[in-house]
């Protein structure tokens, strides 16, 4: 990089210090960096999409005997796909955070249209 005419001395001087497993900063961007900010922005955006998904389930689903709102994957897919094409990814994130429950590891359009998604 020292021979590269497009590399500045400032960039070479601010080369990040390598961290090791077990270190609290391992696998994380430098504090205050643009990468850290992009990660925070992405996390916030996905959180908003999860909230929107839950509100759609609440609106389109039916309340069961247990008091939880449920909807089939097919119905949710048809409703939500007009908002975002990331239905399954957002559902997986919502399940990871304990907001929804459904059977199986992954949901596939057509094959899993009858799978019931329950809002917790």
JSON list of C-alpha atoms in Angstrom, two decimals:
[
{"chain": "A", "resi": 1, "resn": "UNK", "atom": "CA", "xyz": [0.00, 0.00, 0.00]},
{"chain": "A", "resi": 2, "resn": "UNK", "atom": "CA", "xyz": [2.93, 2.34, 0.55]},
{"chain": "A", "resi": 3, "resn": "UNK", "atom": "CA", "xyz": [3.63, 2.22, -3.21]},
{"chain": "A", "resi": 4, "resn": "UNK", "atom": "CA", "xyz": [-0.03, 2.76, -4.12]},
{"chain": "A", "resi": 5, "resn": "UNK", "atom": "CA", "xyz": [-0.47, 6.38, -5.29]},
{"chain": "A", "resi": 6, "resn": "UNK", "atom": "CA", "xyz": [-4.12, 6.34, -4.16]},
{"chain": "A", "resi": 7, "resn": "UNK", "atom": "CA", "xyz": [-3.32, 5.46, -0.54]},
{"chain": "A", "resi": 8, "resn": "UNK", "atom": "CA", "xyz": [-2.81, 8.35, 1.81]},
{"chain": "A", "resi": 9, "resn": "UNK", "atom": "CA", "xyz": [-0.35, 8.34, 4.67]},
{"chain": "A", "resi": 10, "resn": "UNK", "atom": "CA", "xyz": [-3.24, 9.13, 7.02]},
{"chain": "A", "resi": 11, "resn": "UNK", "atom": "CA", "xyz": [-5.01, 5.91, 6.05]},
{"chain": "A", "resi": 12, "resn": "UNK", "atom": "CA", "xyz": [-1.86, 3.86, 6.58]},
{"chain": "A", "resi": 13, "resn": "UNK", "atom": "CA", "xyz": [-1.23, 5.47, 9.96]},
{"chain": "A", "resi": 14, "resn": "UNK", "atom": "CA", "xyz": [-4.79, 4.75, 11.15]},
{"chain": "A", "resi": 15, "resn": "UNK", "atom": "CA", "xyz": [-4.62, 1.06, 10.37]},
{"chain": "A", "resi": 16, "resn": "UNK", "atom": "CA", "xyz": [-6.93, -0.76, 12.81]},
{"chain": "A", "resi": 17, "resn": "UNK", "atom": "CA", "xyz": [-5.44, -2.79, 15.63]},
{"chain": "A", "resi": 18, "resn": "UNK", "atom": "CA", "xyz": [-6.29, -6.47, 15.28]},
{"chain": "A", "resi": 19, "resn": "UNK", "atom": "CA", "xyz": [-8.34, -7.97, 18.08]},
{"chain": "A", "resi": 20, "resn": "UNK", "atom": "CA", "xyz": [-8.51, -11.56, 19.20]},
{"chain": "A", "resi": 21, "resn": "UNK", "atom": "CA", "xyz": [-11.35, -13.85, 20.14]},
{"chain": "A", "resi": 22, "resn": "UNK", "atom": "CA", "xyz": [-12.64, -13.20, 23.61]},
{"chain": "A", "resi": 23, "resn": "UNK", "atom": "CA", "xyz": [-11.89, -9.49, 23.35]},
{"chain": "A", "resi": 24, "resn": "UNK", "atom": "CA", "xyz": [-15.02, -7.34, 23.81]},
{"chain": "A", "resi": 25, "resn": "UNK", "atom": "CA", "xyz": [-14.34, -5.53, 20.51]},
{"chain": "A", "resi": 26, "resn": "UNK", "atom": "CA", "xyz": [-13.72, -8.71, 18.48]},
{"chain": "A", "resi": 27, "resn": "UNK", "atom": "CA", "xyz": [-15.93, -8.83, 15.38]},
{"chain": "A", "resi": 28, "resn": "UNK", "atom": "CA", "xyz": [-17.26, -5.31, 15.90]},
{"chain": "A", "resi": 29, "resn": "UNK", "atom": "CA", "xyz": [-16.56, -2.16, 13.90]},
{"chain": "A", "resi": 30, "resn": "UNK", "atom": "CA", "xyz": [-14.48, 0.62, 15.42]},
{"chain": "A", "resi": 31, "resn": "UNK", "atom": "CA", "xyz": [-16.47, 2.82, 17.73]},
{"chain": "A", "resi": 32, "resn": "UNK", "atom": "CA", "xyz": [-17.60, 6.00, 15.97]},
{"chain": "A", "resi": 33, "resn": "UNK", "atom": "CA", "xyz": [-16.88, 4.63, 12.48]},
{"chain": "A", "resi": 34, "resn": "UNK", "atom": "CA", "xyz": [-19.23, 4.84, 9.52]},
{"chain": "A", "resi": 35, "resn": "UNK", "atom": "CA", "xyz": [-19.50, 1.06, 9.57]},
{"chain": "A", "resi": 36, "resn": "UNK", "atom": "CA", "xyz": [-20.77, 1.17, 13.14]},
{"chain": "A", "resi": 37, "resn": "UNK", "atom": "CA", "xyz": [-23.33, 3.83, 12.16]},
{"chain": "A", "resi": 38, "resn": "UNK", "atom": "CA", "xyz": [-24.52, 1.80, 9.16]},
{"chain": "A", "resi": 39, "resn": "UNK", "atom": "CA", "xyz": [-24.99, -1.21, 11.43]},
{"chain": "A", "resi": 40, "resn": "UNK", "atom": "CA", "xyz": [-27.03, 0.83, 13.91]},
{"chain": "A", "resi": 41, "resn": "UNK", "atom": "CA", "xyz": [-29.16, 2.24, 11.09]},
{"chain": "A", "resi": 42, "resn": "UNK", "atom": "CA", "xyz": [-29.77, -1.25, 9.66]},
{"chain": "A", "resi": 43, "resn": "UNK", "atom": "CA", "xyz": [-30.71, -2.60, 13.09]},
{"chain": "A", "resi": 44, "resn": "UNK", "atom": "CA", "xyz": [-33.20, 0.23, 13.55]},
{"chain": "A", "resi": 45, "resn": "UNK", "atom": "CA", "xyz": [-34.69, -0.32, 10.09]},
{"chain": "A", "resi": 46, "resn": "UNK", "atom": "CA", "xyz": [-35.18, -4.06, 10.67]},
{"chain": "A", "resi": 47, "resn": "UNK", "atom": "CA", "xyz": [-36.75, -3.33, 14.06]},
{"chain": "A", "resi": 48, "resn": "UNK", "atom": "CA", "xyz": [-39.31, -1.08, 12.39]},
{"chain": "A", "resi": 49, "resn": "UNK", "atom": "CA", "xyz": [-40.07, -3.77, 9.81]},
{"chain": "A", "resi": 50, "resn": "UNK", "atom": "CA", "xyz": [-40.62, -6.33, 12.60]},
{"chain": "A", "resi": 51, "resn": "UNK", "atom": "CA", "xyz": [-43.02, -3.89, 14.33]},
{"chain": "A", "resi": 52, "resn": "UNK", "atom": "CA", "xyz": [-44.90, -3.38, 11.06]},
{"chain": "A", "resi": 53, "resn": "UNK", "atom": "CA", "xyz": [-45.14, -7.13, 10.50]},
{"chain": "A", "resi": 54, "resn": "UNK", "atom": "CA", "xyz": [-46.60, -7.62, 13.98]},
{"chain": "A", "resi": 55, "resn": "UNK", "atom": "CA", "xyz": [-49.17, -4.88, 13.41]},
{"chain": "A", "resi": 56, "resn": "UNK", "atom": "CA", "xyz": [-50.20, -6.50, 10.11]},
{"chain": "A", "resi": 57, "resn": "UNK", "atom": "CA", "xyz": [-50.61, -9.86, 11.84]},
{"chain": "A", "resi": 58, "resn": "UNK", "atom": "CA", "xyz": [-52.72, -8.10, 14.49]},
{"chain": "A", "resi": 59, "resn": "UNK", "atom": "CA", "xyz": [-54.93, -6.48, 11.81]},
{"chain": "A", "resi": 60, "resn": "UNK", "atom": "CA", "xyz": [-55.35, -9.45, 9.46]},
{"chain": "A", "resi": 61, "resn": "UNK", "atom": "CA", "xyz": [-55.31, -12.34, 11.92]},
{"chain": "A", "resi": 62, "resn": "UNK", "atom": "CA", "xyz": [-58.03, -13.80, 14.08]},
{"chain": "A", "resi": 63, "resn": "UNK", "atom": "CA", "xyz": [-58.02, -14.06, 17.86]},
{"chain": "A", "resi": 64, "resn": "UNK", "atom": "CA", "xyz": [-57.95, -17.69, 18.99]},
{"chain": "A", "resi": 65, "resn": "UNK", "atom": "CA", "xyz": [-59.33, -19.33, 22.12]},
{"chain": "A", "resi": 66, "resn": "UNK", "atom": "CA", "xyz": [-56.01, -18.72, 23.88]},
{"chain": "A", "resi": 67, "resn": "UNK", "atom": "CA", "xyz": [-56.25, -14.97, 23.19]},
{"chain": "A", "resi": 68, "resn": "UNK", "atom": "CA", "xyz": [-53.36, -14.93, 20.71]},
{"chain": "A", "resi": 69, "resn": "UNK", "atom": "CA", "xyz": [-53.79, -13.56, 17.20]},
{"chain": "A", "resi": 70, "resn": "UNK", "atom": "CA", "xyz": [-53.01, -16.05, 14.42]},
{"chain": "A", "resi": 71, "resn": "UNK", "atom": "CA", "xyz": [-52.78, -15.88, 10.64]},
{"chain": "A", "resi": 72, "resn": "UNK", "atom": "CA", "xyz": [-51.76, -18.37, 7.96]},
{"chain": "A", "resi": 73, "resn": "UNK", "atom": "CA", "xyz": [-48.47, -17.83, 6.17]},
{"chain": "A", "resi": 74, "resn": "UNK", "atom": "CA", "xyz": [-50.26, -17.66, 2.81]},
{"chain": "A", "resi": 75, "resn": "UNK", "atom": "CA", "xyz": [-52.56, -14.87, 3.97]},
{"chain": "A", "resi": 76, "resn": "UNK", "atom": "CA", "xyz": [-49.69, -12.96, 5.61]},
{"chain": "A", "resi": 77, "resn": "UNK", "atom": "CA", "xyz": [-47.50, -13.38, 2.54]},
{"chain": "A", "resi": 78, "resn": "UNK", "atom": "CA", "xyz": [-50.17, -11.97, 0.22]},
{"chain": "A", "resi": 79, "resn": "UNK", "atom": "CA", "xyz": [-50.72, -8.99, 2.52]},
{"chain": "A", "resi": 80, "resn": "UNK", "atom": "CA", "xyz": [-47.13, -8.21, 3.44]},
{"chain": "A", "resi": 81, "resn": "UNK", "atom": "CA", "xyz": [-45.41, -8.83, 0.10]},
{"chain": "A", "resi": 82, "resn": "UNK", "atom": "CA", "xyz": [-46.86, -5.57, -1.23]},
{"chain": "A", "resi": 83, "resn": "UNK", "atom": "CA", "xyz": [-44.98, -3.77, 1.58]},
{"chain": "A", "resi": 84, "resn": "UNK", "atom": "CA", "xyz": [-41.71, -5.70, 1.54]},
{"chain": "A", "resi": 85, "resn": "UNK", "atom": "CA", "xyz": [-40.25, -8.69, -0.29]},
{"chain": "A", "resi": 86, "resn": "UNK", "atom": "CA", "xyz": [-38.45, -9.82, 2.88]},
{"chain": "A", "resi": 87, "resn": "UNK", "atom": "CA", "xyz": [-41.43, -11.49, 4.57]},
{"chain": "A", "resi": 88, "resn": "UNK", "atom": "CA", "xyz": [-39.65, -14.69, 5.60]},
{"chain": "A", "resi": 89, "resn": "UNK", "atom": "CA", "xyz": [-36.51, -12.92, 6.84]},
{"chain": "A", "resi": 90, "resn": "UNK", "atom": "CA", "xyz": [-38.54, -10.52, 8.96]},
{"chain": "A", "resi": 91, "resn": "UNK", "atom": "CA", "xyz": [-40.62, -13.43, 10.31]},
{"chain": "A", "resi": 92, "resn": "UNK", "atom": "CA", "xyz": [-37.44, -15.26, 11.31]},
{"chain": "A", "resi": 93, "resn": "UNK", "atom": "CA", "xyz": [-36.15, -12.14, 13.06]},
{"chain": "A", "resi": 94, "resn": "UNK", "atom": "CA", "xyz": [-39.49, -11.71, 14.88]},
{"chain": "A", "resi": 95, "resn": "UNK", "atom": "CA", "xyz": [-39.36, -15.35, 16.02]},
{"chain": "A", "resi": 96, "resn": "UNK", "atom": "CA", "xyz": [-35.77, -14.90, 17.22]},
{"chain": "A", "resi": 97, "resn": "UNK", "atom": "CA", "xyz": [-36.99, -12.06, 19.45]},
{"chain": "A", "resi": 98, "resn": "UNK", "atom": "CA", "xyz": [-39.94, -14.12, 20.76]},
{"chain": "A", "resi": 99, "resn": "UNK", "atom": "CA", "xyz": [-42.65, -12.05, 19.06]},
{"chain": "A", "resi": 100, "resn": "UNK", "atom": "CA", "xyz": [-44.15, -14.76, 16.83]},
{"chain": "A", "resi": 101, "resn": "UNK", "atom": "CA", "xyz": [-44.29, -18.55, 16.74]},
{"chain": "A", "resi": 102, "resn": "UNK", "atom": "CA", "xyz": [-44.59, -20.97, 13.82]},
{"chain": "A", "resi": 103, "resn": "UNK", "atom": "CA", "xyz": [-43.59, -24.56, 13.15]},
{"chain": "A", "resi": 104, "resn": "UNK", "atom": "CA", "xyz": [-40.55, -25.40, 11.04]},
{"chain": "A", "resi": 105, "resn": "UNK", "atom": "CA", "xyz": [-37.21, -23.81, 10.32]},
{"chain": "A", "resi": 106, "resn": "UNK", "atom": "CA", "xyz": [-38.14, -22.00, 7.11]},
{"chain": "A", "resi": 107, "resn": "UNK", "atom": "CA", "xyz": [-41.35, -21.05, 5.33]},
{"chain": "A", "resi": 108, "resn": "UNK", "atom": "CA", "xyz": [-41.79, -21.44, 1.57]},
{"chain": "A", "resi": 109, "resn": "UNK", "atom": "CA", "xyz": [-44.46, -19.72, -0.50]},
{"chain": "A", "resi": 110, "resn": "UNK", "atom": "CA", "xyz": [-47.00, -22.22, -1.80]},
{"chain": "A", "resi": 111, "resn": "UNK", "atom": "CA", "xyz": [-45.70, -25.20, 0.18]},
{"chain": "A", "resi": 112, "resn": "UNK", "atom": "CA", "xyz": [-46.23, -23.64, 3.64]},
{"chain": "A", "resi": 113, "resn": "UNK", "atom": "CA", "xyz": [-49.27, -21.44, 2.94]},
{"chain": "A", "resi": 114, "resn": "UNK", "atom": "CA", "xyz": [-51.30, -23.29, 5.62]},
{"chain": "A", "resi": 115, "resn": "UNK", "atom": "CA", "xyz": [-48.71, -22.90, 8.40]},
{"chain": "A", "resi": 116, "resn": "UNK", "atom": "CA", "xyz": [-50.16, -20.89, 11.26]},
{"chain": "A", "resi": 117, "resn": "UNK", "atom": "CA", "xyz": [-48.19, -17.92, 12.56]},
{"chain": "A", "resi": 118, "resn": "UNK", "atom": "CA", "xyz": [-49.12, -16.86, 16.07]},
{"chain": "A", "resi": 119, "resn": "UNK", "atom": "CA", "xyz": [-48.41, -13.42, 17.48]},
{"chain": "A", "resi": 120, "resn": "UNK", "atom": "CA", "xyz": [-47.04, -13.74, 21.01]}
]
